[in-house]
């Protein structure tokens, strides 16, 4: 059975199988669970045009090509200034944490840290930790156990980011602080340009619990860690502690959100067996993952402050204006999840940004996705498949995600998609 796809203006029309529509409904629930007001508002704004000025919010960009132009144009648009990420994070993390920097200082720090994020470096780090975190995943599933994939992926992501930042991954206080740090990210609201004073105090208290182990990593100076690299660059201990806080807050939530949603999409649409049986370098695996990234959109919105008078599309802007790149509507305008369809070049990797602020951690995220798929592959090799047996949408989070996604192995036969209530 097929049906016409719900689509945004400009999206290509096609006939959509019922399974894709059911998967789409679950993704809609995930988006609305995180942003019950903002997500529907973004959808409505997309129908008003590619660029829309919204009083109190900013100039909202709903078009992928225009979004890329804004992200590439650092002469007119900045991550530092009124309404930009610096307003949110500098009071908490200090001024030197990449996500609130521009210009040569940003480029210098990015170059210094880039060696930690080469494909080879992240593969070695992830493989070393994945064996410990995920080694029992497939055997447990094949033995009939039901597994919460959100918990499993979160454990891997937390361990990896601890190793990268020099924090002890087995320290219970550190792991508790990392969970609390993720809650800080959930305080962000697009209709507010900064955190409240009470939220800033809370965020500092949470990250303060990480200060001693992070300080030890800085003083140790190990270039295999973020604090060690920053010390070698001549940056202060305080700046290094801020960077550790930034990596802890942002380094786990994306992968913990995306990988369970990838699995849910693949199960719901019948792609799971093909995905698991594909080799790591198989184009099919890359295409399924890329399409899931387009649909889930790890970064729902990106903020910029206007530096000088310019235009965003047909809308004139002036210094101090806030630009909200609605990545979620830009990327999802191309329709429901369909790995067999070619991606619009304008969308390619837009969910990770563009230009000098393109996500430094993308190789690390992709290495962890690959590690989870590799860990699940024995299920398919054994002639079994994965089935989603329960899920719960996360609420009050910045990055839309499942709070729980319970999976089990099942006989390889078509399984009806669990309907979204």
mmCIF file of C-alpha atoms in Angstrom:
data_model
loop_
_atom_site.group_PDB
_atom_site.id
_atom_site.type_symbol
_atom_site.label_atom_id
_atom_site.label_comp_id
_atom_site.label_asym_id
_atom_site.label_seq_id
_atom_site.Cartn_x
_atom_site.Cartn_y
_atom_site.Cartn_z
ATOM 1 C CA UNK A 1 0.000 0.000 0.000
ATOM 2 C CA UNK A 2 1.288 3.475 -0.814
ATOM 3 C CA UNK A 3 0.271 7.044 -0.192
ATOM 4 C CA UNK A 4 1.262 10.556 -1.159
ATOM 5 C CA UNK A 5 4.097 11.965 0.920
ATOM 6 C CA UNK A 6 3.538 14.997 3.159
ATOM 7 C CA UNK A 7 6.117 17.459 1.942
ATOM 8 C CA UNK A 8 7.293 21.017 2.224
ATOM 9 C CA UNK A 9 7.141 23.468 -0.675
ATOM 10 C CA UNK A 10 9.793 22.624 -3.252
ATOM 11 C CA UNK A 11 10.211 19.005 -2.188
ATOM 12 C CA UNK A 12 10.060 16.366 -4.883
ATOM 13 C CA UNK A 13 6.770 14.508 -5.122
ATOM 14 C CA UNK A 14 6.695 10.722 -5.013
ATOM 15 C CA UNK A 15 4.555 7.869 -3.786
ATOM 16 C CA UNK A 16 5.503 6.786 -0.263
ATOM 17 C CA UNK A 17 5.076 3.241 1.113
ATOM 18 C CA UNK A 18 3.035 2.875 4.278
ATOM 19 C CA UNK A 19 6.101 1.713 6.268
ATOM 20 C CA UNK A 20 7.893 4.960 5.457
ATOM 21 C CA UNK A 21 4.866 6.943 6.554
ATOM 22 C CA UNK A 22 4.727 5.049 9.852
ATOM 23 C CA UNK A 23 8.434 5.712 10.398
ATOM 24 C CA UNK A 24 7.802 9.366 9.543
ATOM 25 C CA UNK A 25 5.093 9.577 12.202
ATOM 26 C CA UNK A 26 7.503 8.282 14.833
ATOM 27 C CA UNK A 27 10.103 10.839 13.792
ATOM 28 C CA UNK A 28 7.465 13.564 14.033
ATOM 29 C CA UNK A 29 6.751 12.443 17.593
ATOM 30 C CA UNK A 30 10.464 12.577 18.432
ATOM 31 C CA UNK A 31 10.744 16.116 17.041
ATOM 32 C CA UNK A 32 7.638 17.349 18.836
ATOM 33 C CA UNK A 33 8.651 15.660 22.079
ATOM 34 C CA UNK A 34 11.792 17.783 22.157
ATOM 35 C CA UNK A 35 10.269 20.987 20.792
ATOM 36 C CA UNK A 36 6.463 20.939 21.120
ATOM 37 C CA UNK A 37 6.136 24.604 20.158
ATOM 38 C CA UNK A 38 9.222 25.431 18.101
ATOM 39 C CA UNK A 39 9.073 22.461 15.726
ATOM 40 C CA UNK A 40 5.468 23.106 14.581
ATOM 41 C CA UNK A 41 6.363 26.797 14.324
ATOM 42 C CA UNK A 42 9.323 25.993 12.066
ATOM 43 C CA UNK A 43 7.076 23.826 9.903
ATOM 44 C CA UNK A 44 4.590 26.679 9.582
ATOM 45 C CA UNK A 45 7.325 29.202 8.788
ATOM 46 C CA UNK A 46 8.667 26.957 6.026
ATOM 47 C CA UNK A 47 5.327 27.333 4.268
ATOM 48 C CA UNK A 48 5.723 31.116 4.334
ATOM 49 C CA UNK A 49 8.910 31.132 2.296
ATOM 50 C CA UNK A 50 12.635 30.362 2.228
ATOM 51 C CA UNK A 51 13.543 33.269 4.541
ATOM 52 C CA UNK A 52 11.139 34.798 7.063
ATOM 53 C CA UNK A 53 11.695 37.544 9.629
ATOM 54 C CA UNK A 54 9.976 36.676 12.917
ATOM 55 C CA UNK A 55 9.794 39.410 15.578
ATOM 56 C CA UNK A 56 11.434 38.275 18.804
ATOM 57 C CA UNK A 57 13.072 35.252 17.188
ATOM 58 C CA UNK A 58 15.125 36.477 14.252
ATOM 59 C CA UNK A 59 15.462 35.883 10.536
ATOM 60 C CA UNK A 60 14.587 32.228 9.982
ATOM 61 C CA UNK A 61 16.165 30.391 7.026
ATOM 62 C CA UNK A 62 14.180 27.445 5.644
ATOM 63 C CA UNK A 63 16.068 26.870 2.392
ATOM 64 C CA UNK A 64 19.160 24.663 2.201
ATOM 65 C CA UNK A 65 21.051 26.679 -0.417
ATOM 66 C CA UNK A 66 20.485 29.926 1.481
ATOM 67 C CA UNK A 67 21.450 28.233 4.742
ATOM 68 C CA UNK A 68 24.756 27.110 3.261
ATOM 69 C CA UNK A 69 25.439 30.636 1.990
ATOM 70 C CA UNK A 70 24.943 32.027 5.495
ATOM 71 C CA UNK A 71 27.172 29.411 7.119
ATOM 72 C CA UNK A 72 29.952 29.973 4.587
ATOM 73 C CA UNK A 73 29.833 33.780 4.823
ATOM 74 C CA UNK A 74 31.877 34.607 7.928
ATOM 75 C CA UNK A 75 32.310 38.199 6.775
ATOM 76 C CA UNK A 76 28.660 39.034 7.440
ATOM 77 C CA UNK A 77 27.570 36.277 9.861
ATOM 78 C CA UNK A 78 29.267 35.237 13.101
ATOM 79 C CA UNK A 79 28.956 32.790 16.002
ATOM 80 C CA UNK A 80 29.979 35.682 18.256
ATOM 81 C CA UNK A 81 27.591 38.558 18.916
ATOM 82 C CA UNK A 82 23.962 39.290 19.775
ATOM 83 C CA UNK A 83 21.790 36.189 19.403
ATOM 84 C CA UNK A 84 24.729 33.926 18.497
ATOM 85 C CA UNK A 85 26.021 30.852 20.373
ATOM 86 C CA UNK A 86 28.414 33.105 22.308
ATOM 87 C CA UNK A 87 25.432 34.602 24.165
ATOM 88 C CA UNK A 88 24.464 31.120 25.321
ATOM 89 C CA UNK A 89 27.773 29.512 26.182
ATOM 90 C CA UNK A 90 30.433 32.104 27.002
ATOM 91 C CA UNK A 91 28.950 32.811 30.483
ATOM 92 C CA UNK A 92 29.171 29.076 31.237
ATOM 93 C CA UNK A 93 32.278 27.870 29.418
ATOM 94 C CA UNK A 94 34.425 30.930 28.863
ATOM 95 C CA UNK A 95 35.448 32.433 25.504
ATOM 96 C CA UNK A 96 37.682 29.718 24.017
ATOM 97 C CA UNK A 97 35.630 26.594 23.228
ATOM 98 C CA UNK A 98 35.325 26.658 19.402
ATOM 99 C CA UNK A 99 31.525 26.925 19.396
ATOM 100 C CA UNK A 100 31.769 30.573 20.479
ATOM 101 C CA UNK A 101 34.873 31.638 18.577
ATOM 102 C CA UNK A 102 35.626 33.223 15.213
ATOM 103 C CA UNK A 103 38.573 34.228 13.067
ATOM 104 C CA UNK A 104 42.205 33.311 13.579
ATOM 105 C CA UNK A 105 41.795 32.278 17.225
ATOM 106 C CA UNK A 106 39.120 29.798 16.177
ATOM 107 C CA UNK A 107 41.213 28.494 13.282
ATOM 108 C CA UNK A 108 44.300 28.061 15.489
ATOM 109 C CA UNK A 109 42.462 26.095 18.168
ATOM 110 C CA UNK A 110 40.643 24.003 15.580
ATOM 111 C CA UNK A 111 43.949 23.089 13.903
ATOM 112 C CA UNK A 112 45.432 22.156 17.271
ATOM 113 C CA UNK A 113 42.539 19.820 18.089
ATOM 114 C CA UNK A 114 42.019 18.421 14.590
ATOM 115 C CA UNK A 115 44.632 15.696 15.081
ATOM 116 C CA UNK A 116 42.346 14.101 17.658
ATOM 117 C CA UNK A 117 39.590 13.803 15.058
ATOM 118 C CA UNK A 118 41.314 12.284 12.043
ATOM 119 C CA UNK A 119 39.608 9.131 10.721
ATOM 120 C CA UNK A 120 42.541 7.037 11.931
ATOM 121 C CA UNK A 121 42.577 8.563 15.425
ATOM 122 C CA UNK A 122 38.849 8.232 16.024
ATOM 123 C CA UNK A 123 38.804 4.696 14.602
ATOM 124 C CA UNK A 124 41.532 3.598 17.016
ATOM 125 C CA UNK A 125 39.847 5.276 19.973
ATOM 126 C CA UNK A 126 36.393 3.948 19.155
ATOM 127 C CA UNK A 127 37.532 0.398 18.409
ATOM 128 C CA UNK A 128 39.411 0.249 21.697
ATOM 129 C CA UNK A 129 36.347 1.286 23.683
ATOM 130 C CA UNK A 130 33.652 -0.447 21.600
ATOM 131 C CA UNK A 131 34.949 -3.904 22.454
ATOM 132 C CA UNK A 132 34.410 -3.185 26.146
ATOM 133 C CA UNK A 133 31.094 -1.345 25.763
ATOM 134 C CA UNK A 134 29.423 -3.319 22.966
ATOM 135 C CA UNK A 135 31.121 -6.716 22.948
ATOM 136 C CA UNK A 136 28.189 -8.493 24.600
ATOM 137 C CA UNK A 137 25.447 -6.689 22.662
ATOM 138 C CA UNK A 138 24.814 -9.258 19.894
ATOM 139 C CA UNK A 139 25.221 -12.321 22.156
ATOM 140 C CA UNK A 140 22.668 -10.902 24.564
ATOM 141 C CA UNK A 141 20.215 -10.214 21.757
ATOM 142 C CA UNK A 142 20.707 -13.674 20.261
ATOM 143 C CA UNK A 143 20.144 -15.180 23.708
ATOM 144 C CA UNK A 144 16.704 -13.597 23.764
ATOM 145 C CA UNK A 145 17.452 -10.528 25.869
ATOM 146 C CA UNK A 146 15.718 -7.210 25.203
ATOM 147 C CA UNK A 147 18.188 -4.323 25.088
ATOM 148 C CA UNK A 148 17.715 -0.577 25.527
ATOM 149 C CA UNK A 149 19.809 0.757 22.663
ATOM 150 C CA UNK A 150 19.799 4.307 24.044
ATOM 151 C CA UNK A 151 21.548 3.097 27.190
ATOM 152 C CA UNK A 152 24.068 0.995 25.246
ATOM 153 C CA UNK A 153 24.995 3.795 22.859
ATOM 154 C CA UNK A 154 25.169 6.298 25.702
ATOM 155 C CA UNK A 155 27.653 4.124 27.568
ATOM 156 C CA UNK A 156 29.930 3.953 24.519
ATOM 157 C CA UNK A 157 29.672 7.683 23.794
ATOM 158 C CA UNK A 158 30.380 8.583 27.410
ATOM 159 C CA UNK A 159 33.445 6.364 27.591
ATOM 160 C CA UNK A 160 34.852 7.685 24.320
ATOM 161 C CA UNK A 161 34.419 11.333 25.282
ATOM 162 C CA UNK A 162 35.999 10.637 28.685
ATOM 163 C CA UNK A 163 39.072 9.190 26.993
ATOM 164 C CA UNK A 164 39.282 12.138 24.626
ATOM 165 C CA UNK A 165 39.000 14.740 27.374
ATOM 166 C CA UNK A 166 41.239 12.935 29.850
ATOM 167 C CA UNK A 167 38.469 12.169 32.343
ATOM 168 C CA UNK A 168 38.365 8.810 34.169
ATOM 169 C CA UNK A 169 35.495 6.902 32.498
ATOM 170 C CA UNK A 170 35.005 4.489 35.393
ATOM 171 C CA UNK A 171 34.620 7.243 38.011
ATOM 172 C CA UNK A 172 30.965 7.240 39.085
ATOM 173 C CA UNK A 173 31.058 10.946 39.981
ATOM 174 C CA UNK A 174 32.390 11.795 36.526
ATOM 175 C CA UNK A 175 29.677 9.749 34.776
ATOM 176 C CA UNK A 176 26.982 11.347 36.942
ATOM 177 C CA UNK A 177 28.368 14.779 36.099
ATOM 178 C CA UNK A 178 28.314 13.942 32.388
ATOM 179 C CA UNK A 179 24.639 13.004 32.591
ATOM 180 C CA UNK A 180 23.937 16.255 34.427
ATOM 181 C CA UNK A 181 25.944 18.196 31.830
ATOM 182 C CA UNK A 182 23.686 16.858 29.085
ATOM 183 C CA UNK A 183 20.734 18.274 31.016
ATOM 184 C CA UNK A 184 22.371 21.698 30.722
ATOM 185 C CA UNK A 185 22.068 21.495 26.934
ATOM 186 C CA UNK A 186 18.366 20.791 27.401
ATOM 187 C CA UNK A 187 17.964 24.203 29.043
ATOM 188 C CA UNK A 188 18.497 25.964 25.711
ATOM 189 C CA UNK A 189 15.365 27.429 24.143
ATOM 190 C CA UNK A 190 15.394 29.077 20.734
ATOM 191 C CA UNK A 191 13.038 31.835 21.835
ATOM 192 C CA UNK A 192 15.594 32.904 24.486
ATOM 193 C CA UNK A 193 18.915 34.356 23.384
ATOM 194 C CA UNK A 194 20.759 33.354 26.548
ATOM 195 C CA UNK A 195 20.465 31.176 29.613
ATOM 196 C CA UNK A 196 18.911 32.747 32.689
ATOM 197 C CA UNK A 197 21.229 33.685 35.600
ATOM 198 C CA UNK A 198 19.905 30.707 37.574
ATOM 199 C CA UNK A 199 20.595 28.385 34.642
ATOM 200 C CA UNK A 200 24.132 29.749 34.274
ATOM 201 C CA UNK A 201 24.782 29.100 37.974
ATOM 202 C CA UNK A 202 23.426 25.568 37.660
ATOM 203 C CA UNK A 203 25.529 24.878 34.562
ATOM 204 C CA UNK A 204 28.684 26.117 36.281
ATOM 205 C CA UNK A 205 27.972 23.960 39.328
ATOM 206 C CA UNK A 206 27.470 20.878 37.167
ATOM 207 C CA UNK A 207 30.633 21.420 35.163
ATOM 208 C CA UNK A 208 32.518 22.341 38.315
ATOM 209 C CA UNK A 209 32.318 18.708 39.403
ATOM 210 C CA UNK A 210 34.501 17.849 36.408
ATOM 211 C CA UNK A 211 37.123 20.480 37.179
ATOM 212 C CA UNK A 212 39.505 18.341 39.254
ATOM 213 C CA UNK A 213 39.924 15.454 36.775
ATOM 214 C CA UNK A 214 40.019 17.927 33.873
ATOM 215 C CA UNK A 215 42.650 19.992 35.672
ATOM 216 C CA UNK A 216 44.713 16.851 36.197
ATOM 217 C CA UNK A 217 44.488 16.067 32.473
ATOM 218 C CA UNK A 218 45.644 19.599 31.649
ATOM 219 C CA UNK A 219 48.622 19.381 33.986
ATOM 220 C CA UNK A 220 49.520 15.947 32.654
ATOM 221 C CA UNK A 221 49.748 17.501 29.187
ATOM 222 C CA UNK A 222 48.971 14.325 27.226
ATOM 223 C CA UNK A 223 48.564 15.453 23.575
ATOM 224 C CA UNK A 224 46.070 12.615 23.071
ATOM 225 C CA UNK A 225 43.559 14.603 25.143
ATOM 226 C CA UNK A 226 41.814 17.921 24.568
ATOM 227 C CA UNK A 227 43.273 19.579 27.716
ATOM 228 C CA UNK A 228 46.760 18.376 26.832
ATOM 229 C CA UNK A 229 46.507 19.785 23.312
ATOM 230 C CA UNK A 230 45.290 23.118 24.656
ATOM 231 C CA UNK A 231 48.141 23.293 27.148
ATOM 232 C CA UNK A 232 50.586 22.657 24.329
ATOM 233 C CA UNK A 233 48.991 25.550 22.454
ATOM 234 C CA UNK A 234 49.648 27.854 25.402
ATOM 235 C CA UNK A 235 46.028 28.239 26.427
ATOM 236 C CA UNK A 236 45.215 28.617 30.096
ATOM 237 C CA UNK A 237 43.957 25.945 32.447
ATOM 238 C CA UNK A 238 40.641 27.795 32.724
ATOM 239 C CA UNK A 239 40.234 27.798 28.940
ATOM 240 C CA UNK A 240 40.977 24.073 28.830
ATOM 241 C CA UNK A 241 38.387 23.374 31.528
ATOM 242 C CA UNK A 242 35.813 25.264 29.467
ATOM 243 C CA UNK A 243 36.646 23.189 26.409
ATOM 244 C CA UNK A 244 36.246 19.966 28.389
ATOM 245 C CA UNK A 245 32.821 21.187 29.489
ATOM 246 C CA UNK A 246 31.860 21.909 25.888
ATOM 247 C CA UNK A 247 32.945 18.469 24.672
ATOM 248 C CA UNK A 248 31.148 16.738 27.531
ATOM 249 C CA UNK A 249 27.933 18.660 26.842
ATOM 250 C CA UNK A 250 27.933 18.212 23.083
ATOM 251 C CA UNK A 251 30.070 15.120 22.497
ATOM 252 C CA UNK A 252 27.629 12.469 23.655
ATOM 253 C CA UNK A 253 24.133 13.767 22.990
ATOM 254 C CA UNK A 254 24.380 13.731 19.191
ATOM 255 C CA UNK A 255 25.466 10.102 18.925
ATOM 256 C CA UNK A 256 23.097 9.016 21.699
ATOM 257 C CA UNK A 257 20.260 10.658 19.774
ATOM 258 C CA UNK A 258 21.157 9.619 16.245
ATOM 259 C CA UNK A 259 22.113 5.950 16.467
ATOM 260 C CA UNK A 260 18.879 4.695 18.087
ATOM 261 C CA UNK A 261 16.873 6.787 15.611
ATOM 262 C CA UNK A 262 18.889 5.296 12.731
ATOM 263 C CA UNK A 263 18.084 1.795 13.973
ATOM 264 C CA UNK A 264 14.403 2.650 14.464
ATOM 265 C CA UNK A 265 14.149 4.094 10.949
ATOM 266 C CA UNK A 266 15.920 1.097 9.413
ATOM 267 C CA UNK A 267 13.726 -1.382 11.288
ATOM 268 C CA UNK A 268 10.509 0.500 10.549
ATOM 269 C CA UNK A 269 11.225 0.751 6.819
ATOM 270 C CA UNK A 270 12.705 -2.713 6.233
ATOM 271 C CA UNK A 271 16.316 -1.591 5.699
ATOM 272 C CA UNK A 272 17.775 -3.116 8.883
ATOM 273 C CA UNK A 273 19.017 -6.453 7.507
ATOM 274 C CA UNK A 274 20.635 -4.848 4.467
ATOM 275 C CA UNK A 275 22.254 -2.219 6.683
ATOM 276 C CA UNK A 276 23.725 -4.742 9.119
ATOM 277 C CA UNK A 277 24.984 -7.087 6.391
ATOM 278 C CA UNK A 278 26.692 -4.265 4.471
ATOM 279 C CA UNK A 279 30.456 -4.022 4.950
ATOM 280 C CA UNK A 280 31.830 -0.891 6.652
ATOM 281 C CA UNK A 281 33.058 0.453 3.311
ATOM 282 C CA UNK A 282 29.908 -0.557 1.416
ATOM 283 C CA UNK A 283 28.215 2.385 -0.288
ATOM 284 C CA UNK A 284 24.853 1.074 0.903
ATOM 285 C CA UNK A 285 25.801 1.535 4.551
ATOM 286 C CA UNK A 286 26.990 5.056 3.882
ATOM 287 C CA UNK A 287 23.840 5.915 1.977
ATOM 288 C CA UNK A 288 21.477 4.608 4.681
ATOM 289 C CA UNK A 289 23.377 6.471 7.400
ATOM 290 C CA UNK A 290 23.461 9.672 5.351
ATOM 291 C CA UNK A 291 19.726 9.508 4.671
ATOM 292 C CA UNK A 292 19.023 8.906 8.355
ATOM 293 C CA UNK A 293 21.132 11.947 9.198
ATOM 294 C CA UNK A 294 19.080 14.012 6.760
ATOM 295 C CA UNK A 295 15.816 12.880 8.332
ATOM 296 C CA UNK A 296 16.868 13.071 11.985
ATOM 297 C CA UNK A 297 18.960 16.277 11.656
ATOM 298 C CA UNK A 298 21.428 16.100 14.590
ATOM 299 C CA UNK A 299 21.525 19.903 14.815
ATOM 300 C CA UNK A 300 17.933 21.177 14.443
ATOM 301 C CA UNK A 301 18.973 24.838 14.234
ATOM 302 C CA UNK A 302 22.140 26.921 13.909
ATOM 303 C CA UNK A 303 22.499 30.496 15.120
ATOM 304 C CA UNK A 304 24.427 33.403 13.664
ATOM 305 C CA UNK A 305 24.713 37.098 14.512
ATOM 306 C CA UNK A 306 24.774 39.603 11.652
ATOM 307 C CA UNK A 307 28.035 41.568 11.558
ATOM 308 C CA UNK A 308 27.109 44.202 8.994
ATOM 309 C CA UNK A 309 24.265 45.162 6.672
ATOM 310 C CA UNK A 310 23.577 42.427 4.145
ATOM 311 C CA UNK A 311 20.785 40.252 2.774
ATOM 312 C CA UNK A 312 19.628 36.754 3.620
ATOM 313 C CA UNK A 313 17.837 35.656 0.495
ATOM 314 C CA UNK A 314 15.484 38.541 -0.233
ATOM 315 C CA UNK A 315 15.372 39.755 3.378
ATOM 316 C CA UNK A 316 17.622 42.707 4.324
ATOM 317 C CA UNK A 317 19.477 42.351 7.639
ATOM 318 C CA UNK A 318 21.542 44.748 9.722
ATOM 319 C CA UNK A 319 24.269 44.428 12.331
ATOM 320 C CA UNK A 320 22.991 42.782 15.495
ATOM 321 C CA UNK A 321 20.171 40.855 13.833
ATOM 322 C CA UNK A 322 19.878 37.202 14.713
ATOM 323 C CA UNK A 323 19.763 34.556 11.968
ATOM 324 C CA UNK A 324 18.224 31.185 12.803
ATOM 325 C CA UNK A 325 19.134 28.518 10.251
ATOM 326 C CA UNK A 326 16.267 26.039 10.642
ATOM 327 C CA UNK A 327 18.319 23.016 9.642
ATOM 328 C CA UNK A 328 15.462 20.705 10.546
ATOM 329 C CA UNK A 329 13.143 22.172 7.922
ATOM 330 C CA UNK A 330 15.911 22.636 5.347
ATOM 331 C CA UNK A 331 16.866 18.958 5.499
ATOM 332 C CA UNK A 332 13.485 17.335 6.037
ATOM 333 C CA UNK A 333 11.908 19.217 3.123
ATOM 334 C CA UNK A 334 13.262 16.520 0.806
ATOM 335 C CA UNK A 335 10.701 13.992 2.042
ATOM 336 C CA UNK A 336 10.514 10.878 4.172
ATOM 337 C CA UNK A 337 13.326 8.383 4.774
ATOM 338 C CA UNK A 338 14.343 6.759 1.480
ATOM 339 C CA UNK A 339 17.978 5.609 1.058
ATOM 340 C CA UNK A 340 17.271 4.590 -2.545
ATOM 341 C CA UNK A 341 16.819 8.220 -3.536
ATOM 342 C CA UNK A 342 19.725 10.533 -4.366
ATOM 343 C CA UNK A 343 20.315 13.390 -1.926
ATOM 344 C CA UNK A 344 19.994 16.955 -3.139
ATOM 345 C CA UNK A 345 23.615 18.263 -3.316
ATOM 346 C CA UNK A 346 22.514 21.411 -1.472
ATOM 347 C CA UNK A 347 21.723 19.233 1.550
ATOM 348 C CA UNK A 348 24.944 17.227 1.663
ATOM 349 C CA UNK A 349 26.157 17.178 5.285
ATOM 350 C CA UNK A 350 24.265 20.393 6.048
ATOM 351 C CA UNK A 351 23.216 18.815 9.358
ATOM 352 C CA UNK A 352 26.866 19.130 10.407
ATOM 353 C CA UNK A 353 27.189 22.736 9.263
ATOM 354 C CA UNK A 354 29.389 24.254 6.568
ATOM 355 C CA UNK A 355 32.526 26.334 6.282
ATOM 356 C CA UNK A 356 35.034 26.933 9.100
ATOM 357 C CA UNK A 357 32.530 25.768 11.723
ATOM 358 C CA UNK A 358 31.748 22.427 10.067
ATOM 359 C CA UNK A 359 31.422 19.896 12.887
ATOM 360 C CA UNK A 360 34.919 18.941 14.048
ATOM 361 C CA UNK A 361 33.545 15.837 15.736
ATOM 362 C CA UNK A 362 31.826 14.362 12.666
ATOM 363 C CA UNK A 363 34.484 11.628 12.138
ATOM 364 C CA UNK A 364 34.151 10.607 15.793
ATOM 365 C CA UNK A 365 30.367 10.420 15.542
ATOM 366 C CA UNK A 366 30.532 8.348 12.357
ATOM 367 C CA UNK A 367 33.111 6.003 13.878
ATOM 368 C CA UNK A 368 30.780 5.332 16.796
ATOM 369 C CA UNK A 369 27.810 4.745 14.484
ATOM 370 C CA UNK A 370 29.917 2.231 12.587
ATOM 371 C CA UNK A 371 30.971 0.538 15.817
ATOM 372 C CA UNK A 372 27.348 0.039 16.870
ATOM 373 C CA UNK A 373 26.395 -1.382 13.462
ATOM 374 C CA UNK A 374 29.401 -3.709 13.554
ATOM 375 C CA UNK A 375 28.394 -4.857 17.037
ATOM 376 C CA UNK A 376 24.870 -5.637 15.816
ATOM 377 C CA UNK A 377 25.959 -7.425 12.634
ATOM 378 C CA UNK A 378 26.214 -10.913 14.223
ATOM 379 C CA UNK A 379 22.444 -10.789 14.688
ATOM 380 C CA UNK A 380 21.964 -10.601 10.913
ATOM 381 C CA UNK A 381 24.774 -13.100 10.295
ATOM 382 C CA UNK A 382 22.845 -15.572 12.462
ATOM 383 C CA UNK A 383 19.813 -15.252 10.197
ATOM 384 C CA UNK A 384 17.941 -13.085 12.675
ATOM 385 C CA UNK A 385 16.762 -9.512 12.458
ATOM 386 C CA UNK A 386 16.180 -6.667 14.889
ATOM 387 C CA UNK A 387 12.734 -5.696 16.063
ATOM 388 C CA UNK A 388 11.745 -2.600 18.034
ATOM 389 C CA UNK A 389 9.604 -3.833 20.932
ATOM 390 C CA UNK A 390 9.181 -0.570 22.812
ATOM 391 C CA UNK A 391 10.104 3.081 22.616
ATOM 392 C CA UNK A 392 9.684 6.270 24.573
ATOM 393 C CA UNK A 393 10.251 9.758 23.198
ATOM 394 C CA UNK A 394 12.557 12.091 25.154
ATOM 395 C CA UNK A 395 11.094 15.396 26.317
ATOM 396 C CA UNK A 396 12.743 18.606 27.420
ATOM 397 C CA UNK A 397 15.897 18.003 25.359
ATOM 398 C CA UNK A 398 17.652 20.175 22.781
ATOM 399 C CA UNK A 399 18.468 17.370 20.341
ATOM 400 C CA UNK A 400 15.365 15.283 19.559
ATOM 401 C CA UNK A 401 15.833 11.693 20.653
ATOM 402 C CA UNK A 402 14.332 8.571 22.125
ATOM 403 C CA UNK A 403 14.508 8.273 25.897
ATOM 404 C CA UNK A 404 14.351 4.512 25.463
ATOM 405 C CA UNK A 405 14.469 2.259 22.410
ATOM 406 C CA UNK A 406 14.085 -1.401 23.343
ATOM 407 C CA UNK A 407 15.148 -3.877 20.677
ATOM 408 C CA UNK A 408 15.175 -7.659 20.445
ATOM 409 C CA UNK A 409 16.211 -10.220 17.857
ATOM 410 C CA UNK A 410 13.481 -11.917 15.863
ATOM 411 C CA UNK A 411 13.055 -14.290 12.958
ATOM 412 C CA UNK A 412 13.843 -12.626 9.641
ATOM 413 C CA UNK A 413 10.339 -11.953 8.400
ATOM 414 C CA UNK A 414 8.354 -8.781 7.792
ATOM 415 C CA UNK A 415 7.354 -7.238 11.123
ATOM 416 C CA UNK A 416 4.517 -4.692 11.257
ATOM 417 C CA UNK A 417 5.720 -1.271 12.330
ATOM 418 C CA UNK A 418 4.565 -0.326 15.804
ATOM 419 C CA UNK A 419 2.075 2.466 15.169
ATOM 420 C CA UNK A 420 2.797 5.845 16.716
ATOM 421 C CA UNK A 421 -0.092 6.702 19.022
#
